[in-house]
């Protein structure tokens, strides 16, 4: 049975006279998607394990506006962004971590022109930093030792923000057999969900992008494909199902892998 733990909201923390050193931006997927909620819990477990004083906005967190902007609704994006900036500035938030590259990219690169300036890091960067500091150490006999793992680069983390090393270093620390896909890093293949494509039917073609990506994973011989984005998680899992490879290929987020390796 999983241990219950309390995730504080910023309003709770401030009411008790404390200021969080880090805001965990959960995002829409991390809040409402059942699969992504497991990633959210593992990020929270990692933050609690290392003793970082963090909090979430809870009901005060709104969508960053990324899907609206990518779909071409700039007006709706700016409305959503300004509401979030008002909340963040009201609580004097300085540093934000998120497990969603879409939230990460939007708050980091697009909020500043609307007056929202924050230090924004992706959860893979946080995890890599904690490993480097010796605060996260894989447990003896952890389940990924020697496992063949590949990593799928999310577009908004990799090409858009050049975060390539942090997730790979987190996997290398596990003594796993890290294999690269043919298309990786700056030449990575999109999972098919970016640019608001997640929320519409695909155009006609001969093959789904996520199935193409999973074919590359199968070809690599990897037992686990590591993801670092809730959209990628959905698309990769759907690709695995389409190829009926659920028993051969497991899709896990870097946070889930880290939490399991550290017995959290």
XYZ file of N, CA and C in Angstrom, residues 21-257:
711
model
N 10.425 27.475 -1.300
C 11.624 27.790 -2.089
C 11.440 27.394 -3.549
N 10.425 26.547 -3.795
C 10.186 26.043 -5.143
C 8.692 25.820 -5.348
N 8.167 26.307 -6.460
C 6.778 26.012 -6.815
C 6.769 24.848 -7.800
N 5.995 23.834 -7.496
C 5.819 22.705 -8.414
C 4.587 23.009 -9.262
N 4.833 23.331 -10.543
C 3.741 23.601 -11.484
C 3.281 22.252 -12.039
N 2.083 21.837 -11.676
C 1.604 20.493 -11.999
C 1.158 20.372 -13.454
N 0.461 21.387 -13.960
C -0.016 21.355 -15.338
C -1.328 20.598 -15.484
N -1.998 20.803 -16.628
C -3.319 20.184 -16.847
C -3.227 18.665 -16.894
N -2.273 18.143 -17.651
C -2.134 16.679 -17.760
C -1.810 16.077 -16.397
N -0.869 16.677 -15.703
C -0.460 16.176 -14.389
C -1.557 16.230 -13.350
N -2.540 17.101 -13.576
C -3.669 17.239 -12.645
C -4.818 16.303 -12.989
N -5.125 16.168 -14.289
C -6.375 15.511 -14.683
C -6.210 14.184 -15.420
N -5.062 13.956 -16.055
C -4.857 12.702 -16.780
C -4.408 11.621 -15.796
N -5.120 10.509 -15.769
C -4.863 9.466 -14.763
C -3.433 8.943 -14.827
N -2.910 8.758 -16.028
C -1.530 8.245 -16.175
C -0.514 9.298 -15.725
N -0.753 10.541 -16.111
C 0.183 11.614 -15.745
C 0.148 11.930 -14.256
N -0.969 11.633 -13.587
C -1.052 11.857 -12.138
C -0.001 11.025 -11.392
N 0.329 9.858 -11.930
C 1.355 9.016 -11.299
C 2.731 9.689 -11.369
N 2.975 10.399 -12.463
C 4.234 11.149 -12.615
C 4.257 12.287 -11.590
N 3.120 12.982 -11.461
C 3.007 14.083 -10.490
C 3.333 13.596 -9.078
N 2.754 12.449 -8.707
C 3.013 11.900 -7.368
C 4.488 11.594 -7.168
N 5.144 11.047 -8.203
C 6.558 10.694 -8.057
C 7.454 11.934 -7.976
N 7.114 12.994 -8.697
C 7.872 14.248 -8.561
C 7.725 14.756 -7.121
N 6.495 14.715 -6.586
C 6.261 15.156 -5.204
C 7.044 14.300 -4.206
N 7.079 12.982 -4.445
C 7.848 12.082 -3.564
C 9.331 12.445 -3.558
N 9.865 12.745 -4.751
C 11.287 13.111 -4.867
C 11.551 14.404 -4.103
N 10.685 15.411 -4.279
C 10.857 16.697 -3.595
C 10.800 16.525 -2.081
N 9.873 15.688 -1.599
C 9.771 15.452 -0.153
C 10.972 14.673 0.368
N 11.418 13.697 -0.419
C 12.545 12.848 -0.006
C 13.820 13.668 0.241
N 14.071 14.650 -0.618
C 15.310 15.432 -0.491
C 15.134 16.656 0.410
N 13.894 16.872 0.900
C 13.672 17.947 1.868
C 13.532 19.335 1.290
N 13.181 19.436 0.012
C 12.954 20.762 -0.583
C 11.605 21.293 -0.098
N 11.603 22.553 0.327
C 10.361 23.181 0.782
C 9.603 23.673 -0.444
N 8.644 22.865 -0.886
C 7.928 23.174 -2.120
C 6.427 23.269 -1.849
N 5.712 23.780 -2.847
C 4.250 23.832 -2.753
C 3.674 23.876 -4.160
N 2.375 23.608 -4.268
C 1.665 23.719 -5.540
C 0.611 24.820 -5.413
N 0.088 25.281 -6.538
C -0.967 26.295 -6.489
C -2.337 25.680 -6.241
N -2.479 24.393 -6.551
C -3.771 23.737 -6.377
C -4.823 24.321 -7.317
N -5.972 24.651 -6.779
C -7.082 25.167 -7.594
C -6.778 26.529 -8.203
N -5.731 27.201 -7.715
C -5.377 28.516 -8.259
C -4.527 28.413 -9.527
N -4.081 27.200 -9.861
C -3.285 27.016 -11.079
C -4.216 26.871 -12.282
N -3.963 27.658 -13.310
C -4.731 27.559 -14.557
C -3.857 27.023 -15.667
N -4.464 26.633 -16.781
C -3.671 26.182 -17.932
C -2.727 27.302 -18.369
N -1.513 26.959 -18.733
C -0.534 27.973 -19.147
C -0.967 28.703 -20.417
N -1.836 28.074 -21.198
C -2.261 28.677 -22.465
C -1.540 28.101 -23.670
N -0.646 27.115 -23.417
C 0.116 26.524 -24.529
C -0.797 25.966 -25.635
N -1.788 25.103 -25.311
C -2.615 24.565 -26.404
C -3.349 25.646 -27.190
N -3.831 26.686 -26.482
C -4.540 27.787 -27.156
C -3.612 28.508 -28.133
N -2.391 28.788 -27.667
C -1.435 29.512 -28.518
C -1.048 28.687 -29.740
N -0.751 27.392 -29.524
C -0.342 26.543 -30.655
C -1.477 26.358 -31.657
N -2.721 26.409 -31.146
C -3.874 26.253 -32.039
C -4.253 27.569 -32.730
N -3.545 28.647 -32.371
C -3.753 29.921 -33.055
C -4.617 30.923 -32.322
N -5.021 30.627 -31.071
C -5.873 31.549 -30.316
C -5.015 32.376 -29.352
N -4.366 33.396 -29.903
C -3.451 34.229 -29.124
C -4.182 34.980 -28.008
N -5.409 35.398 -28.282
C -6.190 36.142 -27.292
C -6.429 35.290 -26.042
N -6.879 34.044 -26.249
C -7.124 33.145 -25.119
C -5.821 32.852 -24.377
N -4.732 32.643 -25.122
C -3.426 32.402 -24.487
C -3.065 33.552 -23.547
N -3.175 34.780 -24.045
C -2.770 35.933 -23.227
C -3.669 36.082 -21.998
N -4.961 35.798 -22.153
C -5.861 35.835 -20.991
C -5.443 34.829 -19.936
N -5.164 33.579 -20.377
C -4.767 32.529 -19.425
C -3.429 32.869 -18.780
N -2.483 33.350 -19.590
C -1.150 33.686 -19.087
C -1.207 34.814 -18.055
N -1.968 35.856 -18.352
C -2.027 37.004 -17.442
C -2.650 36.624 -16.092
N -3.645 35.736 -16.137
C -4.252 35.278 -14.875
C -3.232 34.513 -14.038
N -2.440 33.653 -14.688
C -1.410 32.894 -13.966
C -0.309 33.800 -13.425
N 0.098 34.763 -14.231
C 1.158 35.689 -13.810
C 0.700 36.491 -12.585
N -0.558 36.887 -12.591
C -1.115 37.636 -11.453
C -1.034 36.799 -10.165
N -1.375 35.525 -10.279
C -1.322 34.628 -9.115
C 0.121 34.418 -8.658
N 1.010 34.110 -9.617
C 2.424 33.844 -9.288
C 3.085 35.059 -8.649
N 2.842 36.233 -9.215
C 3.444 37.450 -8.667
C 2.835 37.811 -7.312
N 1.549 37.506 -7.152
C 0.886 37.767 -5.869
C 1.522 36.973 -4.734
N 2.013 35.776 -5.056
C 2.681 34.937 -4.058
C 4.205 35.104 -4.066
N 4.687 36.030 -4.885
C 6.135 36.310 -5.000
C 6.931 35.056 -5.348
N 6.412 34.277 -6.291
C 7.098 33.062 -6.736
C 8.298 33.433 -7.603
N 9.427 32.808 -7.310
C 10.658 33.088 -8.067
C 11.124 31.886 -8.886
N 10.950 30.681 -8.323
C 11.501 29.479 -8.961
C 10.401 28.431 -9.156
N 10.337 27.873 -10.363
C 9.269 26.922 -10.716
C 9.879 25.662 -11.312
N 9.361 24.500 -10.906
C 9.721 23.237 -11.558
C 8.442 22.622 -12.121
N 8.533 22.023 -13.291
C 7.375 21.361 -13.889
C 7.800 20.097 -14.622
N 6.897 19.112 -14.667
C 7.178 17.854 -15.366
C 6.669 17.884 -16.800
N 6.145 19.029 -17.232
C 5.604 19.155 -18.596
C 6.452 20.123 -19.415
N 7.087 19.649 -20.500
C 7.893 20.537 -21.340
C 7.086 21.671 -21.987
N 5.786 21.442 -22.190
C 4.943 22.484 -22.784
C 4.753 23.622 -21.791
N 4.455 23.290 -20.530
C 4.368 24.306 -19.471
C 5.730 24.984 -19.286
N 6.778 24.178 -19.253
C 8.157 24.653 -19.080
C 8.507 25.696 -20.138
N 8.285 25.361 -21.399
C 8.624 26.247 -22.517
C 7.799 27.533 -22.476
N 6.512 27.397 -22.185
C 5.615 28.553 -22.207
C 5.932 29.532 -21.083
N 6.082 29.017 -19.856
C 6.359 29.912 -18.720
C 7.766 30.516 -18.843
N 8.707 29.712 -19.292
C 10.102 30.178 -19.380
C 10.309 31.189 -20.507
N 9.745 30.890 -21.678
C 10.077 31.690 -22.865
C 8.999 32.664 -23.318
N 7.757 32.446 -22.916
C 6.679 33.295 -23.439
C 6.011 34.174 -22.385
N 6.136 33.792 -21.104
C 5.574 34.643 -20.052
C 6.368 35.944 -19.844
N 7.706 35.939 -20.036
C 8.448 37.185 -19.790
C 7.936 38.385 -20.583
N 7.521 38.183 -21.836
C 7.050 39.336 -22.622
C 5.698 39.852 -22.134
N 5.049 39.071 -21.258
C 3.797 39.522 -20.647
C 4.026 39.964 -19.200
N 5.307 40.034 -18.802
C 5.656 40.538 -17.463
C 5.912 39.470 -16.422
N 5.896 38.192 -16.825
C 6.112 37.103 -15.863
C 7.512 36.522 -15.959
N 8.402 36.960 -15.086
C 9.803 36.504 -15.119
C 10.092 35.574 -13.955
N 10.407 34.322 -14.276
C 10.669 33.314 -13.238
C 11.833 32.427 -13.679
N 12.469 31.819 -12.695
C 13.470 30.790 -13.003
C 12.692 29.482 -13.164
N 12.702 28.926 -14.364
C 11.901 27.730 -14.642
C 12.822 26.567 -15.004
N 12.642 25.432 -14.318
C 13.436 24.245 -14.629
C 12.500 23.067 -14.886
N 12.973 22.154 -15.705
C 12.214 20.938 -15.974
C 12.576 19.903 -14.917
N 11.672 18.982 -14.644
C 11.926 18.025 -13.556
C 13.147 17.145 -13.819
N 13.507 16.924 -15.090
C 14.717 16.139 -15.362
C 15.979 16.904 -14.951
N 15.944 18.239 -15.089
C 17.081 19.070 -14.655
C 17.194 19.046 -13.134
N 16.050 19.113 -12.463
C 16.037 19.037 -10.996
C 16.615 17.703 -10.535
N 16.152 16.614 -11.156
C 16.616 15.268 -10.784
C 18.115 15.122 -11.018
N 18.592 15.611 -12.178
C 20.026 15.520 -12.459
C 20.840 16.294 -11.413
N 20.350 17.486 -11.048
C 21.041 18.288 -10.032
C 21.098 17.588 -8.682
N 20.005 16.930 -8.303
C 19.959 16.210 -7.022
C 20.876 14.990 -7.038
N 20.994 14.339 -8.196
C 21.927 13.204 -8.330
C 23.367 13.707 -8.204
N 23.666 14.824 -8.893
C 25.018 15.410 -8.840
C 25.400 15.810 -7.414
N 24.409 16.278 -6.645
C 24.666 16.709 -5.261
C 24.714 15.530 -4.291
N 24.414 14.329 -4.793
C 24.432 13.143 -3.936
C 23.181 12.975 -3.093
N 22.142 13.746 -3.394
C 20.904 13.658 -2.609
C 19.989 12.541 -3.097
N 20.209 12.086 -4.316
C 19.462 10.943 -4.858
C 20.468 9.869 -5.253
N 20.355 8.726 -4.625
C 21.270 7.617 -4.928
C 20.451 6.353 -5.151
N 20.639 5.680 -6.296
C 19.884 4.447 -6.534
C 20.132 3.428 -5.428
N 19.079 2.757 -5.001
C 19.179 1.757 -3.941
C 19.875 0.503 -4.457
N 20.437 -0.270 -3.545
C 21.045 -1.550 -3.932
C 19.964 -2.460 -4.503
N 20.311 -3.130 -5.594
C 19.359 -4.050 -6.200
C 18.204 -3.360 -6.894
N 18.388 -2.069 -7.232
C 17.297 -1.328 -7.891
C 16.963 -1.966 -9.248
N 15.708 -1.842 -9.667
C 15.189 -2.654 -10.776
C 15.683 -2.327 -12.176
N 16.463 -1.244 -12.336
C 16.865 -0.852 -13.694
C 18.314 -1.213 -14.025
N 18.992 -1.803 -13.052
C 20.394 -2.190 -13.263
C 20.511 -3.145 -14.450
N 21.267 -2.715 -15.475
C 21.497 -3.577 -16.639
C 20.348 -3.641 -17.624
N 19.221 -2.961 -17.317
C 18.075 -2.965 -18.227
C 18.384 -2.125 -19.463
N 17.889 -2.558 -20.611
C 18.090 -1.820 -21.847
C 17.022 -0.723 -21.937
N 17.465 0.518 -21.795
C 16.543 1.663 -21.776
C 16.900 2.622 -22.905
N 15.888 3.152 -23.572
C 16.110 4.223 -24.539
C 15.326 5.447 -24.075
N 15.706 6.608 -24.592
C 15.075 7.854 -24.173
C 14.516 8.585 -25.386
N 13.279 9.021 -25.275
C 12.622 9.786 -26.336
C 12.698 11.272 -25.988
N 13.308 12.072 -26.848
C 13.444 13.520 -26.609
C 12.137 14.254 -26.908
N 11.505 14.872 -25.904
C 10.330 15.704 -26.194
C 10.764 16.960 -26.970
N 9.959 17.370 -27.945
C 10.328 18.513 -28.801
C 10.548 19.799 -28.005
N 9.634 20.074 -27.057
C 9.716 21.353 -26.343
C 10.788 21.351 -25.257
N 11.333 20.190 -24.956
C 12.448 20.107 -24.007
C 13.771 20.105 -24.769
N 13.826 19.283 -25.809
C 15.054 19.132 -26.593
C 15.275 20.274 -27.564
N 14.674 20.162 -28.738
C 14.952 21.171 -29.776
C 14.613 22.593 -29.347
N 13.525 22.780 -28.594
C 13.109 24.139 -28.223
C 13.959 24.744 -27.112
N 14.518 23.905 -26.231
C 15.253 24.433 -25.069
C 16.616 23.782 -24.823
N 17.033 22.927 -25.736
C 18.362 22.287 -25.677
C 18.641 21.534 -24.375
N 17.615 20.950 -23.779
C 17.827 20.106 -22.601
C 17.930 18.667 -23.088
N 19.165 18.218 -23.263
C 19.427 16.865 -23.771
C 20.136 15.987 -22.740
N 21.032 16.587 -21.962
C 21.909 15.794 -21.089
C 21.247 15.372 -19.773
N 20.433 16.257 -19.190
C 19.875 15.976 -17.857
C 19.121 14.650 -17.795
N 18.182 14.395 -18.692
C 17.463 13.111 -18.590
C 18.364 11.905 -18.831
N 19.331 12.063 -19.710
C 20.246 10.944 -19.994
C 21.152 10.657 -18.802
N 21.617 11.707 -18.131
C 22.475 11.517 -16.947
C 21.706 10.807 -15.831
N 20.405 11.132 -15.716
C 19.571 10.463 -14.701
C 19.489 8.972 -14.976
N 19.440 8.597 -16.252
C 19.365 7.175 -16.623
C 20.721 6.488 -16.474
N 21.791 7.185 -16.850
C 23.144 6.615 -16.743
C 23.488 6.303 -15.293
N 22.979 7.130 -14.358
C 23.272 6.914 -12.928
C 22.714 5.591 -12.415
N 21.806 4.977 -13.182
C 21.177 3.723 -12.753
C 21.963 2.490 -13.174
N 23.089 2.699 -13.850
C 23.853 1.580 -14.418
C 23.000 0.789 -15.402
N 22.141 1.529 -16.104
C 21.312 0.892 -17.138
C 22.079 0.875 -18.450
N 21.636 0.039 -19.372
C 22.222 -0.016 -20.709
C 21.443 0.964 -21.575
N 21.967 2.206 -21.685
C 21.259 3.260 -22.412
C 21.552 3.157 -23.908
N 20.516 2.916 -24.698
C 20.670 2.846 -26.158
C 19.950 4.037 -26.780
N 20.578 4.643 -27.790
C 19.972 5.799 -28.447
C 19.157 5.356 -29.662
N 18.055 6.045 -29.892
C 17.260 5.821 -31.089
C 17.965 6.483 -32.276
N 17.644 6.018 -33.495
C 18.293 6.584 -34.685
C 18.061 8.087 -34.763
N 16.833 8.493 -34.486
C 16.518 9.922 -34.485
C 16.428 10.389 -33.041
N 17.439 11.122 -32.600
C 17.485 11.571 -31.202
C 18.111 12.952 -31.120
N 18.081 13.511 -29.932
C 18.627 14.844 -29.663
C 18.038 15.864 -30.651
N 18.873 16.691 -31.315
C 18.353 17.740 -32.197
C 17.672 17.170 -33.437
N 17.892 15.878 -33.692
C 17.256 15.211 -34.832
C 16.123 14.293 -34.367
N 15.639 14.504 -33.138
C 14.594 13.649 -32.570
C 13.295 13.712 -33.366
N 12.515 12.655 -33.272
C 11.230 12.589 -33.965
C 10.110 12.938 -32.985
N 9.241 13.871 -33.382
C 8.100 14.265 -32.556
C 7.196 13.062 -32.306
N 6.591 13.012 -31.121
C 5.666 11.917 -30.798
C 4.344 12.063 -31.544
N 4.093 13.281 -32.069
C 2.861 13.522 -32.807
C 1.838 14.368 -32.076
N 2.156 14.786 -30.833
C 1.156 15.510 -30.030
C 1.399 17.006 -29.936
N 2.599 17.471 -30.264
C 2.946 18.884 -30.099
C 2.161 19.803 -31.026
N 2.241 21.108 -30.746
C 1.563 22.081 -31.596
C 0.054 21.947 -31.563
N -0.495 21.505 -30.435
C -1.938 21.292 -30.219
C -2.494 20.132 -31.032
N -1.617 19.320 -31.635
C -2.077 18.140 -32.393
C -2.715 17.097 -31.470
N -2.369 17.172 -30.182
C -2.914 16.248 -29.187
C -4.444 16.275 -29.180
N -5.002 17.446 -29.521
C -6.432 17.655 -29.324
C -7.243 17.625 -30.622
N -6.678 17.060 -31.674
C -7.407 16.949 -32.932
C -7.066 15.626 -33.611
N -7.887 15.256 -34.569
C -7.598 14.046 -35.340
C -6.459 14.323 -36.306
N -5.601 13.329 -36.570
C -4.489 13.566 -37.497
C -4.959 13.709 -38.942
N -4.147 14.403 -39.733
C -4.424 14.475 -41.170
C -4.225 13.094 -41.782
N -4.789 12.897 -42.951
C -4.660 11.597 -43.598
C -3.212 11.308 -43.967
N -2.828 10.075 -43.786
C -1.479 9.653 -44.149
C -1.404 8.140 -44.131
N -0.212 7.623 -44.294
C -0.065 6.167 -44.347
C 0.294 5.561 -43.001
N 0.773 6.425 -42.053
C 1.219 5.883 -40.767
C 1.174 6.962 -39.690
N 0.745 6.574 -38.482
C 0.739 7.507 -37.351
C 2.181 7.767 -36.895
N 2.464 9.021 -36.496
C 3.833 9.367 -36.072
C 4.259 8.550 -34.859
N 3.330 8.368 -33.899
C 3.712 7.655 -32.674
C 4.017 6.180 -32.953
N 3.354 5.604 -33.959
C 3.642 4.211 -34.334
C 5.020 4.130 -34.990
N 5.321 5.133 -35.813
C 6.661 5.221 -36.431
C 7.734 5.283 -35.333
N 7.447 6.077 -34.304
C 8.420 6.222 -33.215
C 8.591 4.907 -32.452
N 7.489 4.223 -32.172
C 7.570 2.959 -31.440
C 8.260 1.883 -32.280
N 8.113 1.942 -33.581
C 8.852 1.008 -34.445
C 10.363 1.190 -34.261
N 10.792 2.442 -34.074
C 12.218 2.706 -33.815
C 12.626 2.169 -32.440
N 11.740 2.294 -31.471
C 12.014 1.769 -30.121
C 12.163 0.246 -30.181
N 11.233 -0.404 -30.877
C 11.276 -1.870 -31.005
C 12.570 -2.299 -31.694
N 12.938 -1.552 -32.733
C 14.175 -1.857 -33.474
C 15.412 -1.723 -32.589
N 15.371 -0.793 -31.611
C 16.520 -0.577 -30.719
C 16.708 -1.728 -29.729
N 15.652 -2.529 -29.542
C 15.724 -3.639 -28.589
C 15.505 -3.232 -27.146
N 15.093 -1.961 -26.934
C 14.907 -1.459 -25.567
C 13.700 -2.104 -24.894
N 13.858 -2.405 -23.597
C 12.750 -2.940 -22.793
C 11.904 -1.814 -22.208
N 12.554 -0.656 -22.037
C 11.884 0.511 -21.447
C 12.169 1.724 -22.317
N 11.132 2.498 -22.638
C 11.353 3.792 -23.281
C 11.031 4.858 -22.237
N 12.029 5.684 -21.937
C 11.875 6.731 -20.932
C 11.324 7.988 -21.593
N 10.313 8.565 -20.970
C 9.704 9.800 -21.458
C 9.940 10.906 -20.433
N 9.697 12.152 -20.862
C 9.849 13.275 -19.931
C 8.771 14.312 -20.201
N 7.616 13.834 -20.723
C 6.518 14.714 -21.104
C 5.215 13.924 -21.067
N 4.160 14.473 -20.448
C 2.905 13.717 -20.382
C 2.253 13.483 -21.743
N 2.461 14.414 -22.689
C 1.922 14.204 -24.043
C 2.657 13.040 -24.711
N 3.977 13.055 -24.612
C 4.780 11.954 -25.183
C 4.378 10.627 -24.545
N 4.138 10.651 -23.242
C 3.736 9.438 -22.521
C 2.496 8.819 -23.156
N 1.477 9.651 -23.403
C 0.229 9.173 -24.013
C 0.483 8.615 -25.414
N 1.217 9.357 -26.220
C 1.443 8.954 -27.614
C 2.289 7.690 -27.714
N 3.325 7.584 -26.878
C 4.189 6.401 -26.899
C 3.425 5.164 -26.433
N 2.618 5.322 -25.390
C 1.822 4.185 -24.899
C 0.811 3.730 -25.955
N 0.204 4.696 -26.646
C -0.730 4.340 -27.722
C -0.008 3.610 -28.856
N 1.229 4.027 -29.129
C 2.028 3.360 -30.161
C 2.363 1.926 -29.781
N 2.700 1.735 -28.507
C 2.997 0.383 -27.998
C 1.756 -0.511 -28.140
N 0.597 0.046 -27.781
C -0.658 -0.715 -27.896
C -0.963 -1.053 -29.353
N -0.716 -0.087 -30.248
C -0.997 -0.302 -31.673
C -0.163 -1.451 -32.237
N 1.044 -1.605 -31.698
C 1.940 -2.681 -32.148
C 1.807 -3.938 -31.270
N 0.877 -3.872 -30.287
C 0.620 -4.992 -29.375
C 1.912 -5.485 -28.698
N 2.655 -4.504 -28.175
C 3.944 -4.802 -27.537
C 3.949 -4.461 -26.044
N 2.752 -4.457 -25.432
C 2.662 -4.067 -24.012
C 3.515 -4.945 -23.101
N 3.704 -6.200 -23.472
C 4.505 -7.114 -22.635
C 6.003 -6.948 -22.867
N 6.370 -6.296 -23.971
C 7.790 -6.186 -24.334
C 8.392 -4.810 -24.068
N 7.569 -3.761 -24.165
C 8.078 -2.391 -24.031
C 7.250 -1.640 -22.992
N 7.926 -1.127 -21.965
C 7.254 -0.344 -20.926
C 7.611 1.122 -21.114
N 6.614 2.009 -20.987
C 6.856 3.452 -21.096
C 6.800 4.051 -19.694
N 7.903 4.676 -19.274
C 7.983 5.268 -17.922
C 8.585 6.665 -18.005
N 8.109 7.551 -17.166
C 8.697 8.882 -17.074
C 9.989 8.815 -16.248
N 10.885 9.756 -16.507
C 12.153 9.834 -15.760
C 11.895 9.918 -14.251
N 10.846 10.647 -13.853
C 10.517 10.764 -12.418
C 10.116 9.416 -11.839
N 9.343 8.638 -12.595
C 8.915 7.313 -12.124
C 10.115 6.385 -11.997
N 10.997 6.438 -12.970
C 12.203 5.605 -12.945
C 13.071 5.965 -11.737
